[in-house]
Short mmCIF file of C-alpha atoms in Angstrom, two decimals:
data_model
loop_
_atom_site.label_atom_id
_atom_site.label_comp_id
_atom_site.label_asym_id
_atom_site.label_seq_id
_atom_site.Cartn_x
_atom_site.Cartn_y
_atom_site.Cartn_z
CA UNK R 1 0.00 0.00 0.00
CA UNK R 2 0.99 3.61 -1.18
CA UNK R 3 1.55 5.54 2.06
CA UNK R 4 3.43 9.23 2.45
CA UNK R 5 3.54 10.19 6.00
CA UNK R 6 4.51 13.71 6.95
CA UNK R 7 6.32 14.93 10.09
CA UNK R 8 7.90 17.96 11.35
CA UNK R 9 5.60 20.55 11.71
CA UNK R 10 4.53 22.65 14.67
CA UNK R 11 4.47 26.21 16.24
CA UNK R 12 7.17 28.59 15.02
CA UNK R 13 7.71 32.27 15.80
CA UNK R 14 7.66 34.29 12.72
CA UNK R 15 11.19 34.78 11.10
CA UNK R 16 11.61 31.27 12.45
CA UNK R 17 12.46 27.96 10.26
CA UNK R 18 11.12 24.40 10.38
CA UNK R 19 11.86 21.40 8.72
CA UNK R 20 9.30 19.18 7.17
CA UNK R 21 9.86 15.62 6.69
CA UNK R 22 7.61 13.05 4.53
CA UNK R 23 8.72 8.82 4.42
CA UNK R 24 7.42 7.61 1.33
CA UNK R 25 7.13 3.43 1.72
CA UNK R 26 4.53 0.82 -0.55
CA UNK R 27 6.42 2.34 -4.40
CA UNK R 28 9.75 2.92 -5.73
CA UNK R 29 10.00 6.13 -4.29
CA UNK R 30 13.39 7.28 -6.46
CA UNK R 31 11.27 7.09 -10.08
CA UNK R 32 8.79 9.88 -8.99
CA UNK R 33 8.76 13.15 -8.94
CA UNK R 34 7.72 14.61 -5.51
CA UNK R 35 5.52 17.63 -4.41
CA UNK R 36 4.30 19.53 -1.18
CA UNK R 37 1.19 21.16 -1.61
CA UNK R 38 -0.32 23.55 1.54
CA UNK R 39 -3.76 24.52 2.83
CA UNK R 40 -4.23 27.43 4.84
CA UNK R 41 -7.06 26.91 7.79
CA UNK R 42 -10.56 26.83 5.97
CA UNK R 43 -8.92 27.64 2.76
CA UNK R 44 -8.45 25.97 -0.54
CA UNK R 45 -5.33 23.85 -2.18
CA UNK R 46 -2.01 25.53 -3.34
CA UNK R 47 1.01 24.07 -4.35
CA UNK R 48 4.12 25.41 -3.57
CA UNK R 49 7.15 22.98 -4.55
CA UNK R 50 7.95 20.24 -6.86
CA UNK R 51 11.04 17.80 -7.81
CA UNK R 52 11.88 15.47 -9.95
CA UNK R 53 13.13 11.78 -8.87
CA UNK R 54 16.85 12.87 -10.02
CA UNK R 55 16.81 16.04 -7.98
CA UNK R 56 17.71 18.05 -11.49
CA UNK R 57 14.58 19.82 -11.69
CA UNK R 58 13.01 21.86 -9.38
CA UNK R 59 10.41 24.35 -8.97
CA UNK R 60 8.22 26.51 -6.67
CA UNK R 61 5.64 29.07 -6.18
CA UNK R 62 6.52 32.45 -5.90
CA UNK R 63 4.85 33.03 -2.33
CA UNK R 64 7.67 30.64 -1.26
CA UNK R 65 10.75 31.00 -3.48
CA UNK R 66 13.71 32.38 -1.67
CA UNK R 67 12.47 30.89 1.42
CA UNK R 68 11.85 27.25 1.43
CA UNK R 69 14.11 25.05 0.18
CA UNK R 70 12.86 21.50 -1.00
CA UNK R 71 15.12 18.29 -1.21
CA UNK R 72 15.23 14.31 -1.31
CA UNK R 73 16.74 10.94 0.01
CA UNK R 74 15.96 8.56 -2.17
CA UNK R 75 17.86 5.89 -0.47
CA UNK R 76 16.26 7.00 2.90
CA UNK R 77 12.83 7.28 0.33
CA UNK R 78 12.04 10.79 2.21
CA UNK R 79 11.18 14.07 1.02
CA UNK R 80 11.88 17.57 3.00
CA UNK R 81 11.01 20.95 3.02
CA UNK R 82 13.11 23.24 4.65
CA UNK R 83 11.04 26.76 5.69
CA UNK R 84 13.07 29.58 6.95
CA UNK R 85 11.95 33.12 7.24
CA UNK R 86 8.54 32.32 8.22
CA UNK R 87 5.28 34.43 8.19
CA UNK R 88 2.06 34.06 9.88
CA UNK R 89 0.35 33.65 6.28
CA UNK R 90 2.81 30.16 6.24
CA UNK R 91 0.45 28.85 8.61
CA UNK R 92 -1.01 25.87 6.75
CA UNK R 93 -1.37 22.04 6.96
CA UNK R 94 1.48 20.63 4.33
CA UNK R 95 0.83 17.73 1.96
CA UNK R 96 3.41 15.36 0.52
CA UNK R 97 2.14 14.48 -3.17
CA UNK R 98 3.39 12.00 -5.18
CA UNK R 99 3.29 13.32 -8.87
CA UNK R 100 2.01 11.79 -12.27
CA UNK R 101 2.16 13.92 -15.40
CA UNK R 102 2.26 17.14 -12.61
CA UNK R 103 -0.88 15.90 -11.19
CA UNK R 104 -1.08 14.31 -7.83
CA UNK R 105 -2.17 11.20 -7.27
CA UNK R 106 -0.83 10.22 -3.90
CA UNK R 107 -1.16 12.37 -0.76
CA UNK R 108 -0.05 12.00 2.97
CA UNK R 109 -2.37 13.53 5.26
CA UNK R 110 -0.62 16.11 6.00
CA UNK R 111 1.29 17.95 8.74
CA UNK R 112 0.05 21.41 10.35
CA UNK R 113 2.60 24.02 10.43
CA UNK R 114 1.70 27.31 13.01
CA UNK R 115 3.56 30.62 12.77
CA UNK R 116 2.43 32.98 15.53
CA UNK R 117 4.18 34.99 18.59
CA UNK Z 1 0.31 31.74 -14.29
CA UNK Z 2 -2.51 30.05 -14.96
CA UNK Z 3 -5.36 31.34 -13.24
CA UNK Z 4 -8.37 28.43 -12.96
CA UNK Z 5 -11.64 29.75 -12.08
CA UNK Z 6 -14.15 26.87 -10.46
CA UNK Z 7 -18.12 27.84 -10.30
CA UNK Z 8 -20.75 27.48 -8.32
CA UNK Z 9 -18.76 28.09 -5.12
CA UNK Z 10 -21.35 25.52 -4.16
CA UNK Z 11 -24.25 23.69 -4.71
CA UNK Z 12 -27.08 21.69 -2.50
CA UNK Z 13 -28.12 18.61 -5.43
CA UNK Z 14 -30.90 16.09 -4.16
CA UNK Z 15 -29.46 12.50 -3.23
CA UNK Z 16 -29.57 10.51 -7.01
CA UNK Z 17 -29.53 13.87 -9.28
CA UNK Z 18 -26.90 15.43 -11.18
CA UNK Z 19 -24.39 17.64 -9.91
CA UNK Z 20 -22.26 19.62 -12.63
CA UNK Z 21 -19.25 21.53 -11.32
CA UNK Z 22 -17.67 23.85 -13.86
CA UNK Z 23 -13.48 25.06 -14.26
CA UNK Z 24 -12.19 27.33 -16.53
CA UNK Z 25 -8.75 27.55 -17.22
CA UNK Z 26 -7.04 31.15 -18.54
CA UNK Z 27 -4.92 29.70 -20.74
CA UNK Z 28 -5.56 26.52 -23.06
CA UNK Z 29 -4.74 22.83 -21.60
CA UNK Z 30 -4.79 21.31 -24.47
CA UNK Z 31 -1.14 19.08 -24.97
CA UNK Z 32 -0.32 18.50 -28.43
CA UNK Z 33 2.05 16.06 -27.80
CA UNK Z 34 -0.65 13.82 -26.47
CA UNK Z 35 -3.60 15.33 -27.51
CA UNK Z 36 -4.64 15.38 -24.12
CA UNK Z 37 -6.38 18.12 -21.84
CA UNK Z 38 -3.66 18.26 -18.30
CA UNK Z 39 -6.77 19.36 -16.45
CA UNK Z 40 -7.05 17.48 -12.92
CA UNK Z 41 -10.52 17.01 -10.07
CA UNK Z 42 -9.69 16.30 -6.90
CA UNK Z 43 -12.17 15.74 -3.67
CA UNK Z 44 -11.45 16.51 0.01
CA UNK Z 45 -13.60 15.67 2.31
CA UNK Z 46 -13.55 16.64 6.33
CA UNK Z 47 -10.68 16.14 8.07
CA UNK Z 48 -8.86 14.02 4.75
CA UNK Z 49 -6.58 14.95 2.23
CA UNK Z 50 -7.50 15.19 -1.46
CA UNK Z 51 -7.88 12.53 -3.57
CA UNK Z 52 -7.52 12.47 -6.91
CA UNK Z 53 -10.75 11.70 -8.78
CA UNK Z 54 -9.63 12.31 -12.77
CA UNK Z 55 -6.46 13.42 -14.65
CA UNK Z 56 -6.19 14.46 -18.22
CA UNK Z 57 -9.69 15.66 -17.82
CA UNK Z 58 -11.61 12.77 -18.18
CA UNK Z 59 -9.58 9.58 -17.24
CA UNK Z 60 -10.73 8.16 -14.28
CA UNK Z 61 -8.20 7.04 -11.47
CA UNK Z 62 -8.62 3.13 -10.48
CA UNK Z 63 -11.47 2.73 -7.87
CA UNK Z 64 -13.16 6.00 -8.75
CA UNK Z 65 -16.95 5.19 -8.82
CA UNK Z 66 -17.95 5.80 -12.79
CA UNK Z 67 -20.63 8.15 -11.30
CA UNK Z 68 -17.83 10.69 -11.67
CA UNK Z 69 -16.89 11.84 -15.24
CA UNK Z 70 -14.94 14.68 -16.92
CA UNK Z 71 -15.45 16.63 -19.82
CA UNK Z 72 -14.35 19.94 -21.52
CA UNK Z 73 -11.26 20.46 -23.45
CA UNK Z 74 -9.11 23.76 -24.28
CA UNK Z 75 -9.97 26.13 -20.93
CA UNK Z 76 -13.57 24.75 -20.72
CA UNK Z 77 -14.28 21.94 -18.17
CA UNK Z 78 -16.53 20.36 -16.57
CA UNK Z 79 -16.57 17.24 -13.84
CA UNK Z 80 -20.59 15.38 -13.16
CA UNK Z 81 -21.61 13.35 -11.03
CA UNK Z 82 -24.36 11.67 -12.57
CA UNK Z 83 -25.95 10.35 -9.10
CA UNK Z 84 -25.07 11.83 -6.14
CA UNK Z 85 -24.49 9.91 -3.46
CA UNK Z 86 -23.87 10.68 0.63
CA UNK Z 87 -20.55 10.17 0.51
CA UNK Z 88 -20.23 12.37 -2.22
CA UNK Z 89 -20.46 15.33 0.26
CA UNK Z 90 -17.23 17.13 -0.38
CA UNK Z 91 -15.35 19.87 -1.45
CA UNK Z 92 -14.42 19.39 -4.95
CA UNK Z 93 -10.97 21.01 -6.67
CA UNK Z 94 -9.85 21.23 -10.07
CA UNK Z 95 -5.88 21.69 -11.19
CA UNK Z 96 -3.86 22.28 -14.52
CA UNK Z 97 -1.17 19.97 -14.63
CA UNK Z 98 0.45 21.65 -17.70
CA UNK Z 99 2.75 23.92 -16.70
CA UNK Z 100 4.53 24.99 -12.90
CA UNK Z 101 3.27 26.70 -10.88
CA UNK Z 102 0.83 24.31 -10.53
CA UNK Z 103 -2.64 25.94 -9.90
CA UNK Z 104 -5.95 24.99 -8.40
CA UNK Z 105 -9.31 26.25 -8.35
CA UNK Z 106 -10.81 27.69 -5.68
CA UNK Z 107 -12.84 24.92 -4.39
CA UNK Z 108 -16.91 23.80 -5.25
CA UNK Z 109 -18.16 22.99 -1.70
CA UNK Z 110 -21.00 20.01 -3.10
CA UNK Z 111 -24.10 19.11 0.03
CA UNK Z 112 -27.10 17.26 -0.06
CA UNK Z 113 -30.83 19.52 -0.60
#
């Protein structure tokens, strides 16, 4: 069975940095491209940050670029998400999503990330 | 960036009748390399994740009830539900898949009348 399981999140003070973590296990985690997609309390779906299995490509959305950096192990079969410089509008739960054709068709359920003082 | 637009915001459909949620994308989908639309549905319900329902606007992921259809091609789409059910109570999303950043709709919240 497919599972993504994502750890690491938490309270942070703004201007503060987390880590996220997701462990990928059930699929041959180093052929896929990886995402992590956010939703902000009551709100709807945005992606912010995508790789491919060889770590050569890489994208992300401008609300995050400059800021959070995303990387893989693929012989640890994890994904990251590093977030520095954080702002209370960061305040989301974050989704690993395994990617087909850029859609995503595997999700963990998430990890909730808090920025406030 | 592609901007998708998703309408109603939501809609109350009696249980067994047709709900039609609509997404329109402001730039074309279309892929020529596949001839393909890279137009994705997703549902969320309470408390879950998304799950994907459809990719390439109409093909149906495995284990997807064939209640649930796509259509639409070029920035004009549309996902049905031919019978609703309960459990279809959710929030419904669409997404291009053509080009980063990847965008969704805003969301078609989808209850029972």
């Amino acid at each position: 069975e497919v599972q993504l399981v994502e750890s690491g999140g938490g309270l942070a003070q703004p201007g503060g940095s987390l880590r996220l973590s997701c462990t990928a296990s059930g699929f041959n985690f180093k052929v896929y491209s990886m995402n992590w997609v956010r939703q902000a309390p009551g709100k709807g779906l945005e992606w912010i940050s995508y790789m491919t299995s060889d770590t050569r490509t890489i994208y992300y959305a401008d609300s995050v670029k400059g800021r959070f950096t995303i990387s893989r192990d693929n012989d640890r079969n994890s994904l990251y998400l590093q977030m520095n410089s954080l702002r209370a509008e960061d305040t989301a739960i974050y989704y690993c999503a395994r990617s087909v054709e850029w859609s995503f068709d595997r999700w963990g359920r998430g990890t909730l990330v808090t920025v406030s003082s | 960036d592609i901007v998708m637009t998703q309408s109603p915001d939501s809609l109350a459909v009696s249980l067994g009748e047709r709900a039609a949620i609509n997404c329109k994308s402001s730039q074309s989908l279309f892929s020529t390399s596949n001839n393909k639309n890279r137009l994705a549905w997703y549902q969320q319900k309470p408390g879950q994740p998304p799950k994907l329902l459809l990719n390439w606007a109409s093909t149906r992921q495995s284990g997807v009830p064939d209640r649930f259809s796509g259509s639409g091609s070029g920035t004009d789409f549309t996902l049905t539900i031919s019978s609703l059910q309960a459990e279809d109570v959710a929030i419904y999303y669409c997404q291009q898949h053509y080009s980063p950043p990847l965008t969704f709709g805003g969301g078609t919240r989808v209850e029972i009348k």
